[in-house]
PDB file of N, CA and C in Angstrom:
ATOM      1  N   UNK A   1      59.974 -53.013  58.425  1.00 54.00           N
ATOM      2  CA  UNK A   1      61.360 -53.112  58.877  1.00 54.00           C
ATOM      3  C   UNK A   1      61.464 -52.939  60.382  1.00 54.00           C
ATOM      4  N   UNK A   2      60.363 -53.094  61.092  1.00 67.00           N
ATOM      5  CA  UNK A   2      60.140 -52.889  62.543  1.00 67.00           C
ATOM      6  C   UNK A   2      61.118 -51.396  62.953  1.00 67.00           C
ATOM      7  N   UNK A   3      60.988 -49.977  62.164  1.00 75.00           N
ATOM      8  CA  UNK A   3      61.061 -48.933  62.284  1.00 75.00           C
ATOM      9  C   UNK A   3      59.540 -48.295  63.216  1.00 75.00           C
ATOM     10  N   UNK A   4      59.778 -47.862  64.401  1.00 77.00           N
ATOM     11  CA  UNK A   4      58.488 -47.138  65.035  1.00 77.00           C
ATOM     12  C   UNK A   4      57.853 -45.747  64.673  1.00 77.00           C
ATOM     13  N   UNK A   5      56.564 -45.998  63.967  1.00 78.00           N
ATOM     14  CA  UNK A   5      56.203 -44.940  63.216  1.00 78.00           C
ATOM     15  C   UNK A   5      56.682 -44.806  61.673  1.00 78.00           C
ATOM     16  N   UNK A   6      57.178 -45.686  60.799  1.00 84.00           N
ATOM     17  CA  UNK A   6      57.606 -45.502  59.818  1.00 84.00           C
ATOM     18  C   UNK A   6      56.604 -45.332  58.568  1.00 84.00           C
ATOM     19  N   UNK A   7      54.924 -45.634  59.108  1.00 87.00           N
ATOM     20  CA  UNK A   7      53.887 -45.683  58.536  1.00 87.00           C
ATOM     21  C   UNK A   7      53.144 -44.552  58.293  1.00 87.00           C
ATOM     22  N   UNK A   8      53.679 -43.441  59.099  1.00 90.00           N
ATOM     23  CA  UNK A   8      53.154 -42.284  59.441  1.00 90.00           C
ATOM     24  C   UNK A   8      53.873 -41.474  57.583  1.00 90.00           C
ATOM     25  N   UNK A   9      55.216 -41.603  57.732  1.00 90.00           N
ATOM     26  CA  UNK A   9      55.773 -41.043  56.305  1.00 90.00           C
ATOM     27  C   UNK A   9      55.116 -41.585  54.877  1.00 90.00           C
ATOM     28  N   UNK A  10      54.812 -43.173  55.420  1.00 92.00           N
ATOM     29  CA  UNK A  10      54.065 -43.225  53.824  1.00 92.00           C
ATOM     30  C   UNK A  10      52.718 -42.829  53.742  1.00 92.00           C
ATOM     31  N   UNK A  11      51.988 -42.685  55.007  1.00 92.00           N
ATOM     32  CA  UNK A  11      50.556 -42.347  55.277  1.00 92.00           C
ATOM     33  C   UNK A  11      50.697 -40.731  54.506  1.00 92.00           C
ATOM     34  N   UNK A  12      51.646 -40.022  54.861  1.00 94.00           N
ATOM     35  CA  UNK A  12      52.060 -38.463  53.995  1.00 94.00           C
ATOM     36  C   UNK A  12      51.625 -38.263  52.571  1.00 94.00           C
ATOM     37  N   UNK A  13      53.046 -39.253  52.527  1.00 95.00           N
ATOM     38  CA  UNK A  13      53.225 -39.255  51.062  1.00 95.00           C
ATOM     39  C   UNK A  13      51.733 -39.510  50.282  1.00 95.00           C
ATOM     40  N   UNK A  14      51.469 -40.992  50.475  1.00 94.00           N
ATOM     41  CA  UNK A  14      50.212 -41.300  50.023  1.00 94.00           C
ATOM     42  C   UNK A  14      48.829 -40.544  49.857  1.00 94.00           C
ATOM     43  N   UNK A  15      48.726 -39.668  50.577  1.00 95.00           N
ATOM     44  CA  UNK A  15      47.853 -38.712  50.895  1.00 95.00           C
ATOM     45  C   UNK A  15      48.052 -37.382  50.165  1.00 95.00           C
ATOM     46  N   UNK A  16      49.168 -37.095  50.285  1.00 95.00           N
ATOM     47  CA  UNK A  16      49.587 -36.020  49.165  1.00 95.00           C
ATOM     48  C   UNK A  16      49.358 -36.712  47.386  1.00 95.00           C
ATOM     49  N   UNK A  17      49.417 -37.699  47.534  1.00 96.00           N
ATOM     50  CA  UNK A  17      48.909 -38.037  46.036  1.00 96.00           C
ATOM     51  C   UNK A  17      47.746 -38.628  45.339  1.00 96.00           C
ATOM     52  N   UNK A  18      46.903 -37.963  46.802  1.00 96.00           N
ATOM     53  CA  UNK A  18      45.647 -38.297  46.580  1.00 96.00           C
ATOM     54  C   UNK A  18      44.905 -39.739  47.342  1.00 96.00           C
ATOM     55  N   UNK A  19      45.618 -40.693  47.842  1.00 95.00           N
ATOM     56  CA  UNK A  19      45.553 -41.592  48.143  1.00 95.00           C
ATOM     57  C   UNK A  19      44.757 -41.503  49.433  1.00 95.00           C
ATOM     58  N   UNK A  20      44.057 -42.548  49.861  1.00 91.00           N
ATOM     59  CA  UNK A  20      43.587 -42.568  51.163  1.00 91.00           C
ATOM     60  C   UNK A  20      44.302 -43.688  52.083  1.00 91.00           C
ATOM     61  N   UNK A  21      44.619 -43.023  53.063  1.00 90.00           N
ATOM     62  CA  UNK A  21      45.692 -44.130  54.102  1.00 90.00           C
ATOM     63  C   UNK A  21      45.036 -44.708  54.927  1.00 90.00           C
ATOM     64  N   UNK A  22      44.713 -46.187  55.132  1.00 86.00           N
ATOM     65  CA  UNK A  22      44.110 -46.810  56.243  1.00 86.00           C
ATOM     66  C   UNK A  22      44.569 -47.357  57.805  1.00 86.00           C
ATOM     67  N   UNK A  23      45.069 -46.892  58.240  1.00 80.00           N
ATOM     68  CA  UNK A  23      45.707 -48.027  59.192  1.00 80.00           C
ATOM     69  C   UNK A  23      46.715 -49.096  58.940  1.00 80.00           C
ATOM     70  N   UNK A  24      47.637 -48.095  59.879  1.00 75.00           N
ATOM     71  CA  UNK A  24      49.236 -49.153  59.069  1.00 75.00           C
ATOM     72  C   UNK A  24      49.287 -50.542  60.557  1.00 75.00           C
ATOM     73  N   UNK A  25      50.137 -51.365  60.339  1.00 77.00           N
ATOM     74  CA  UNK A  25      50.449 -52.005  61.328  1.00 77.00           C
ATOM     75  C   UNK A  25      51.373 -53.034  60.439  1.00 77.00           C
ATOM     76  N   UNK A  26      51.989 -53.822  61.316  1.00 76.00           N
ATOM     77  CA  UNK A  26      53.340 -54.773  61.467  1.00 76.00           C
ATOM     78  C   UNK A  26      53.065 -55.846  60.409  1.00 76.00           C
ATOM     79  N   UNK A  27      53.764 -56.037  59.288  1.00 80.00           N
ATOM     80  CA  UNK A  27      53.839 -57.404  58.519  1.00 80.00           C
ATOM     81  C   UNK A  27      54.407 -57.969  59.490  1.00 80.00           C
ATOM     82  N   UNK A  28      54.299 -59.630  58.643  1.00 79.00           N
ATOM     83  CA  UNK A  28      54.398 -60.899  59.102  1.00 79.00           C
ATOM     84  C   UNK A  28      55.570 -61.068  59.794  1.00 79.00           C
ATOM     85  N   UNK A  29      57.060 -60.176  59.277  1.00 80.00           N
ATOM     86  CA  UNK A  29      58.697 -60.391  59.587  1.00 80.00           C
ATOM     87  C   UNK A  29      58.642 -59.248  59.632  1.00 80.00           C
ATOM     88  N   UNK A  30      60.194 -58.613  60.013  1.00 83.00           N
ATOM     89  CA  UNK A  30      61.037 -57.142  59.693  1.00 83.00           C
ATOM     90  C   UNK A  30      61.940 -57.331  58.993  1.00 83.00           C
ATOM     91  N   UNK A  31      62.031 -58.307  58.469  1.00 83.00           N
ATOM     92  CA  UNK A  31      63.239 -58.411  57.203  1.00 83.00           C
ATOM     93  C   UNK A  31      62.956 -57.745  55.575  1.00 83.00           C
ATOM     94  N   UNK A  32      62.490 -57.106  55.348  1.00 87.00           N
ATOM     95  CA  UNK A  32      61.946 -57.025  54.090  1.00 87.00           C
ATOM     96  C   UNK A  32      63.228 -55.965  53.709  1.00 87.00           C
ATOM     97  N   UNK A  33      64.020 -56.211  52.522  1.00 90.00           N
ATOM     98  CA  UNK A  33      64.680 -55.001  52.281  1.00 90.00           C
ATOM     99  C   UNK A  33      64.300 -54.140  51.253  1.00 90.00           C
ATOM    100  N   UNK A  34      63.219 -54.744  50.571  1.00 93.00           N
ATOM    101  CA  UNK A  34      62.490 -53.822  49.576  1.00 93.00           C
ATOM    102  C   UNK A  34      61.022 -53.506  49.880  1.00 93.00           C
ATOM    103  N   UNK A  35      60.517 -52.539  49.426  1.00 94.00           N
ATOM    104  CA  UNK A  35      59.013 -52.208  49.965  1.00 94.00           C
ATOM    105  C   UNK A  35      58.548 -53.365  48.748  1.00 94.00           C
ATOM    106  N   UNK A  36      57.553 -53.372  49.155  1.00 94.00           N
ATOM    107  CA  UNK A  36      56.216 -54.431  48.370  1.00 94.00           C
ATOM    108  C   UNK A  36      54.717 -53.777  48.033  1.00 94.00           C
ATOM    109  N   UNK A  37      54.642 -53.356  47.210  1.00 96.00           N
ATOM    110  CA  UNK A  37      53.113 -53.298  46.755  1.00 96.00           C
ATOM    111  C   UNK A  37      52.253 -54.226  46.250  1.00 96.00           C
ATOM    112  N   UNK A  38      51.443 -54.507  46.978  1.00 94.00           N
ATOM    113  CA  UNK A  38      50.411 -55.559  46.789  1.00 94.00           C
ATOM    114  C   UNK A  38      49.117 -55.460  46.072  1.00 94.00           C
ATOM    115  N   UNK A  39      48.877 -56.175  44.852  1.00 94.00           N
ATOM    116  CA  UNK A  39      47.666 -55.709  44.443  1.00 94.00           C
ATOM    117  C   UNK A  39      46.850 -57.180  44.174  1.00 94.00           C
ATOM    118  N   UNK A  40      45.480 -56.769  44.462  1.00 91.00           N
ATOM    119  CA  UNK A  40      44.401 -58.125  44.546  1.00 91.00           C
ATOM    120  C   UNK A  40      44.615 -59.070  43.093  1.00 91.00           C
ATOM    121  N   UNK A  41      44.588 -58.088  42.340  1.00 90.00           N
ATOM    122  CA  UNK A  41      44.778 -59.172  41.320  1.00 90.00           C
ATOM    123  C   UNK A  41      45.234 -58.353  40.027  1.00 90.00           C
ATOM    124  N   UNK A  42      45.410 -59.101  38.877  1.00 90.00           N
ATOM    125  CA  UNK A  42      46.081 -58.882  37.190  1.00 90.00           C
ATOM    126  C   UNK A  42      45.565 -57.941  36.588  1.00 90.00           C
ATOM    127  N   UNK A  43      44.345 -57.188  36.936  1.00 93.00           N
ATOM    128  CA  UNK A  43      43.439 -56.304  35.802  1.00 93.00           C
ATOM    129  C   UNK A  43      44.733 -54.915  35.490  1.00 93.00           C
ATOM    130  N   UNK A  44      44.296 -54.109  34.318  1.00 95.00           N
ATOM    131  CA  UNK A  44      44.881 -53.250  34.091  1.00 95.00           C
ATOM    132  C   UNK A  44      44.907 -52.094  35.226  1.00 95.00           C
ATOM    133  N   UNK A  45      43.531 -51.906  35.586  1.00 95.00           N
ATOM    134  CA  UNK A  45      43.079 -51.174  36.580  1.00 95.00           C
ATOM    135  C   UNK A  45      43.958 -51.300  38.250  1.00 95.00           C
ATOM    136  N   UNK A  46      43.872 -52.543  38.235  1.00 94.00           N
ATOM    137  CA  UNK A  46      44.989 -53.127  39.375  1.00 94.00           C
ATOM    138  C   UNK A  46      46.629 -52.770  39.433  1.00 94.00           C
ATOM    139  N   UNK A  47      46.614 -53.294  38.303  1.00 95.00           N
ATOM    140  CA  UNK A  47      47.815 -52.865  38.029  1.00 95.00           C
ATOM    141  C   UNK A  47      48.432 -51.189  37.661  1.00 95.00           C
ATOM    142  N   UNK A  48      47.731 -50.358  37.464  1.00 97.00           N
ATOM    143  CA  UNK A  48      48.405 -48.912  37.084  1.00 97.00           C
ATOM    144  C   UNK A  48      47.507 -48.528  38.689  1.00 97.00           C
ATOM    145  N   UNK A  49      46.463 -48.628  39.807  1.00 96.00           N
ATOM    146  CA  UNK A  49      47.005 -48.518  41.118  1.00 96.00           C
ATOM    147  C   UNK A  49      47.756 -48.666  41.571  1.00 96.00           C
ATOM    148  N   UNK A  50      48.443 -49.817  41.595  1.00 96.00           N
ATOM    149  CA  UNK A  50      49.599 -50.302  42.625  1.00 96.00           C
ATOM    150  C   UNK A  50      51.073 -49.554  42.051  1.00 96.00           C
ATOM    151  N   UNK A  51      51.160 -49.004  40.222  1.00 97.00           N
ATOM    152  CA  UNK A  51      52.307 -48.738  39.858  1.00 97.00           C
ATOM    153  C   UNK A  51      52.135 -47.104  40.601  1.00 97.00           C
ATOM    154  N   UNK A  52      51.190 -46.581  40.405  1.00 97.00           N
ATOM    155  CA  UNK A  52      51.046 -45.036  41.074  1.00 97.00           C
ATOM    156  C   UNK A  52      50.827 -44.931  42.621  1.00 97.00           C
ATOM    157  N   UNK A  53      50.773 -45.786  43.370  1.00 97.00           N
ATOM    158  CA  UNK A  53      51.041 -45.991  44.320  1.00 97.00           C
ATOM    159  C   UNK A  53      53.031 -46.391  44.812  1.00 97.00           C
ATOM    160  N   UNK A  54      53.092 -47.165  43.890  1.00 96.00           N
ATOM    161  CA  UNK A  54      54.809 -47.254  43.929  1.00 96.00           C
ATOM    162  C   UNK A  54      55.100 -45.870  43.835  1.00 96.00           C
ATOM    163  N   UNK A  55      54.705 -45.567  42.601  1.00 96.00           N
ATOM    164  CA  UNK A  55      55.465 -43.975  42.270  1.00 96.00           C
ATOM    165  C   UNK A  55      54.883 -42.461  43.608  1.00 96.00           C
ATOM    166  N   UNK A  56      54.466 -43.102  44.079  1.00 95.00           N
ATOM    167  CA  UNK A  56      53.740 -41.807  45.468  1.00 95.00           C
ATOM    168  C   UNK A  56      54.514 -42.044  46.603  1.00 95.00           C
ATOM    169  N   UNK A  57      55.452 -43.311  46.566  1.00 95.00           N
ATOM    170  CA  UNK A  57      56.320 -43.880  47.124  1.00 95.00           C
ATOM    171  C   UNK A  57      57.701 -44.091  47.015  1.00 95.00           C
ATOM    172  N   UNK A  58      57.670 -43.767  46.055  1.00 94.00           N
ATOM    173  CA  UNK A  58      58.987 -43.137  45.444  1.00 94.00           C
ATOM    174  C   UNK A  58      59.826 -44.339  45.483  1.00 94.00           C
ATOM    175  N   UNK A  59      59.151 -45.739  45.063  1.00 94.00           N
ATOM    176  CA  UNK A  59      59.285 -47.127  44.912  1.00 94.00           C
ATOM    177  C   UNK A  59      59.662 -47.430  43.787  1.00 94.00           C
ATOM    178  N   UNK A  60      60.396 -48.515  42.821  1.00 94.00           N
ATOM    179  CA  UNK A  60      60.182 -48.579  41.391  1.00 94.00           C
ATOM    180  C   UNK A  60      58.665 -49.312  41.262  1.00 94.00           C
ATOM    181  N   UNK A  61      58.904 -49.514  40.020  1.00 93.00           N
ATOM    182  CA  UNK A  61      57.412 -50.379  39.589  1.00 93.00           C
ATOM    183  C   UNK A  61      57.253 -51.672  39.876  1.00 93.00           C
ATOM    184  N   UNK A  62      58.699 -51.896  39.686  1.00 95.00           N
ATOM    185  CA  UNK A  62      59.235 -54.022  39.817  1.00 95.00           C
ATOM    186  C   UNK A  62      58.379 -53.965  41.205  1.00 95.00           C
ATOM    187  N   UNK A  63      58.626 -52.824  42.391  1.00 95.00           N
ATOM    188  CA  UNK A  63      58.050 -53.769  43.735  1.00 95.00           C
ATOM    189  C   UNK A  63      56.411 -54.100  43.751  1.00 95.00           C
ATOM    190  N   UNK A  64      55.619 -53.759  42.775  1.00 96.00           N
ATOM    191  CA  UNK A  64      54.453 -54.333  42.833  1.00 96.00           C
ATOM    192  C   UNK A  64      54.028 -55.610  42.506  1.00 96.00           C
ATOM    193  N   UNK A  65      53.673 -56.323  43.417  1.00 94.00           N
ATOM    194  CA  UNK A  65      53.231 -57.928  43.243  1.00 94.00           C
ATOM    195  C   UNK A  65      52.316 -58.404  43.546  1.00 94.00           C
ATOM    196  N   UNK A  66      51.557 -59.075  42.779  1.00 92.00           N
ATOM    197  CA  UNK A  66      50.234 -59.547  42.574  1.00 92.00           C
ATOM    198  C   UNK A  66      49.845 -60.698  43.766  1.00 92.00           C
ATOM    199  N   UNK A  67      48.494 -60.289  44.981  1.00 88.00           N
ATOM    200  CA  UNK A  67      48.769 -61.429  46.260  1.00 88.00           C
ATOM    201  C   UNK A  67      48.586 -62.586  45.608  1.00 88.00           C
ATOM    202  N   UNK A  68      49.098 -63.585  46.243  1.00 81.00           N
ATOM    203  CA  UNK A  68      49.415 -64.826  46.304  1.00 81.00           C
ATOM    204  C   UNK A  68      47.908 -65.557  46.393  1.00 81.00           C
ATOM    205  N   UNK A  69      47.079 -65.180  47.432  1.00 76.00           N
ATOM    206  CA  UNK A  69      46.101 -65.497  47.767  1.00 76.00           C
ATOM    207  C   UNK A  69      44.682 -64.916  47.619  1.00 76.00           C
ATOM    208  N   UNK A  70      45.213 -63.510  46.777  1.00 64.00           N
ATOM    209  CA  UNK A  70      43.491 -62.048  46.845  1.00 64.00           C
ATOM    210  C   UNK A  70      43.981 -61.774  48.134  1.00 64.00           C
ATOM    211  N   UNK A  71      43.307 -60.867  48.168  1.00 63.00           N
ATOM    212  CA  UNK A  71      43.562 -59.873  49.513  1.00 63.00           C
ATOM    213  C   UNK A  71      41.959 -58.903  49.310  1.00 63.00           C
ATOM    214  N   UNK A  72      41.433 -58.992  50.911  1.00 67.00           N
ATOM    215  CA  UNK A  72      40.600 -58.531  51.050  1.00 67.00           C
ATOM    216  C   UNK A  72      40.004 -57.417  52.091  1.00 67.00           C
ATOM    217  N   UNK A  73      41.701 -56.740  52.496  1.00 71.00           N
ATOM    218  CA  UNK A  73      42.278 -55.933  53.420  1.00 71.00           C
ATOM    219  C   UNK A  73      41.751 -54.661  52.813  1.00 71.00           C
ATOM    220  N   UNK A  74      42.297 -54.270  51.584  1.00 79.00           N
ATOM    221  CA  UNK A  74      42.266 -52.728  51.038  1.00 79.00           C
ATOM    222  C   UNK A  74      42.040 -53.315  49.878  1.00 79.00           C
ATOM    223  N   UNK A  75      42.474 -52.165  48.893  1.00 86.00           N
ATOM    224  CA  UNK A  75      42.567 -51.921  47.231  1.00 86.00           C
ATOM    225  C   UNK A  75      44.128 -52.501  46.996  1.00 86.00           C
ATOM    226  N   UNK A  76      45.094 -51.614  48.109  1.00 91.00           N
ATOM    227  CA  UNK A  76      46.419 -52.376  47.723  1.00 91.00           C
ATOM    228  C   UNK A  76      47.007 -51.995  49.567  1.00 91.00           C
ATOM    229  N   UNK A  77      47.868 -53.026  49.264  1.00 91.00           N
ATOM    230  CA  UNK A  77      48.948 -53.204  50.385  1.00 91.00           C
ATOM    231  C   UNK A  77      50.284 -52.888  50.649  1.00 91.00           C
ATOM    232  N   UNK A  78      50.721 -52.506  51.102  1.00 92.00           N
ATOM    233  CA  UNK A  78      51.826 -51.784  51.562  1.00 92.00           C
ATOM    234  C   UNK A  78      52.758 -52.616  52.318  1.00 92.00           C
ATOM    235  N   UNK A  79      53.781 -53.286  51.778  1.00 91.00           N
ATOM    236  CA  UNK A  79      54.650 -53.637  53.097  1.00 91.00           C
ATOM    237  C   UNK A  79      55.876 -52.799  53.546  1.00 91.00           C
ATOM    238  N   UNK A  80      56.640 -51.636  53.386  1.00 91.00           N
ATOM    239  CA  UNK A  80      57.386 -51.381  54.101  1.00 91.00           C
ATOM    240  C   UNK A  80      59.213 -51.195  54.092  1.00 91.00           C
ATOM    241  N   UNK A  81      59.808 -51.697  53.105  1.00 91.00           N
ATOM    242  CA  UNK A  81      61.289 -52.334  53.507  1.00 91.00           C
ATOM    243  C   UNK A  81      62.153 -51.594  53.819  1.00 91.00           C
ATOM    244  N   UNK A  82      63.406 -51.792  53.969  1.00 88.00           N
ATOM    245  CA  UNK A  82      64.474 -50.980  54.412  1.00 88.00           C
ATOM    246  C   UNK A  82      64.762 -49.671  53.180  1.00 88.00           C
ATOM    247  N   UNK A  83      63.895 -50.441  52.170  1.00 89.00           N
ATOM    248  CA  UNK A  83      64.516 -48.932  51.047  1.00 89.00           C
ATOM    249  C   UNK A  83      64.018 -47.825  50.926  1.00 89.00           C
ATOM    250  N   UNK A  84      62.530 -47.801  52.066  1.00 91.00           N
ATOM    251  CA  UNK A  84      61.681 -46.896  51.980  1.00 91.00           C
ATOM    252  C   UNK A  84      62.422 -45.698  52.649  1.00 91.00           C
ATOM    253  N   UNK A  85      62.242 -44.748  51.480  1.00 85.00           N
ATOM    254  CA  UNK A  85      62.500 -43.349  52.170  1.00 85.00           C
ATOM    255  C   UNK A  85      61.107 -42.272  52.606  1.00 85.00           C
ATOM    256  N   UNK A  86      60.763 -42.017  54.082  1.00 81.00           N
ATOM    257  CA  UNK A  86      60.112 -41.444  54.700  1.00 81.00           C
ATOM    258  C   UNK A  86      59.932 -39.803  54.216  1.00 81.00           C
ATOM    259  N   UNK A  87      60.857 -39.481  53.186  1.00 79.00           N
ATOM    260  CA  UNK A  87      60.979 -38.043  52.879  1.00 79.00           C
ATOM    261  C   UNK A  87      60.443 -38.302  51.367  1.00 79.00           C
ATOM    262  N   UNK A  88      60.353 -39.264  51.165  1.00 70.00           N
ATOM    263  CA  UNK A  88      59.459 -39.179  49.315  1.00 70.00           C
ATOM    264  C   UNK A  88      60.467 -39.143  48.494  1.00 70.00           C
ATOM    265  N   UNK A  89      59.939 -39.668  47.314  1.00 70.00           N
ATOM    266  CA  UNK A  89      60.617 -39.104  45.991  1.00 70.00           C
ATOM    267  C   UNK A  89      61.263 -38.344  45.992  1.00 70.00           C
TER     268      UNK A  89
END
């Protein structure tokens, strides 16, 4: 949402739930009004990461979506939106 430092609160959160935070930086736009969780692909395994990652995010489940293309960045991706609250769940 081109918020400065807004990566730092989910880097928190994420970390408090065990998660390891890599290096945030700028999606493609700042329009996003919902966060996005990104996961490489369909497996079960894929999928209950990215939902416990929503939930460490205090995201629903709907925002997890499967990349378009694989992704070969992380395990899962993070985009950000205006609904993200920096104080957690």
């Amino acid at each position: 949402v081109g918020t400065p430092g807004i990566e730092q609160g989910a880097a928190r959160l994420l970390r408090k739930a065990g998660f390891i935070f890599v290096n945030g930086g700028n999606a493609n736009r700042f329009d996003y009004d919902k966060t996005v969780v990104i996961i490489p692909d369909a497996s079960e395994e894929q999928r209950e990461l990215g939902t416990s990652v929503a939930a460490a995010l205090g995201v629903p489940t709907n925002a997890v979506r499967l990349a378009s293309s694989g992704q070969q960045v992380a395990e899962v991706v993070v985009i950000l939106g205006a609904d993200f609250d920096s104080d957690g769940p």
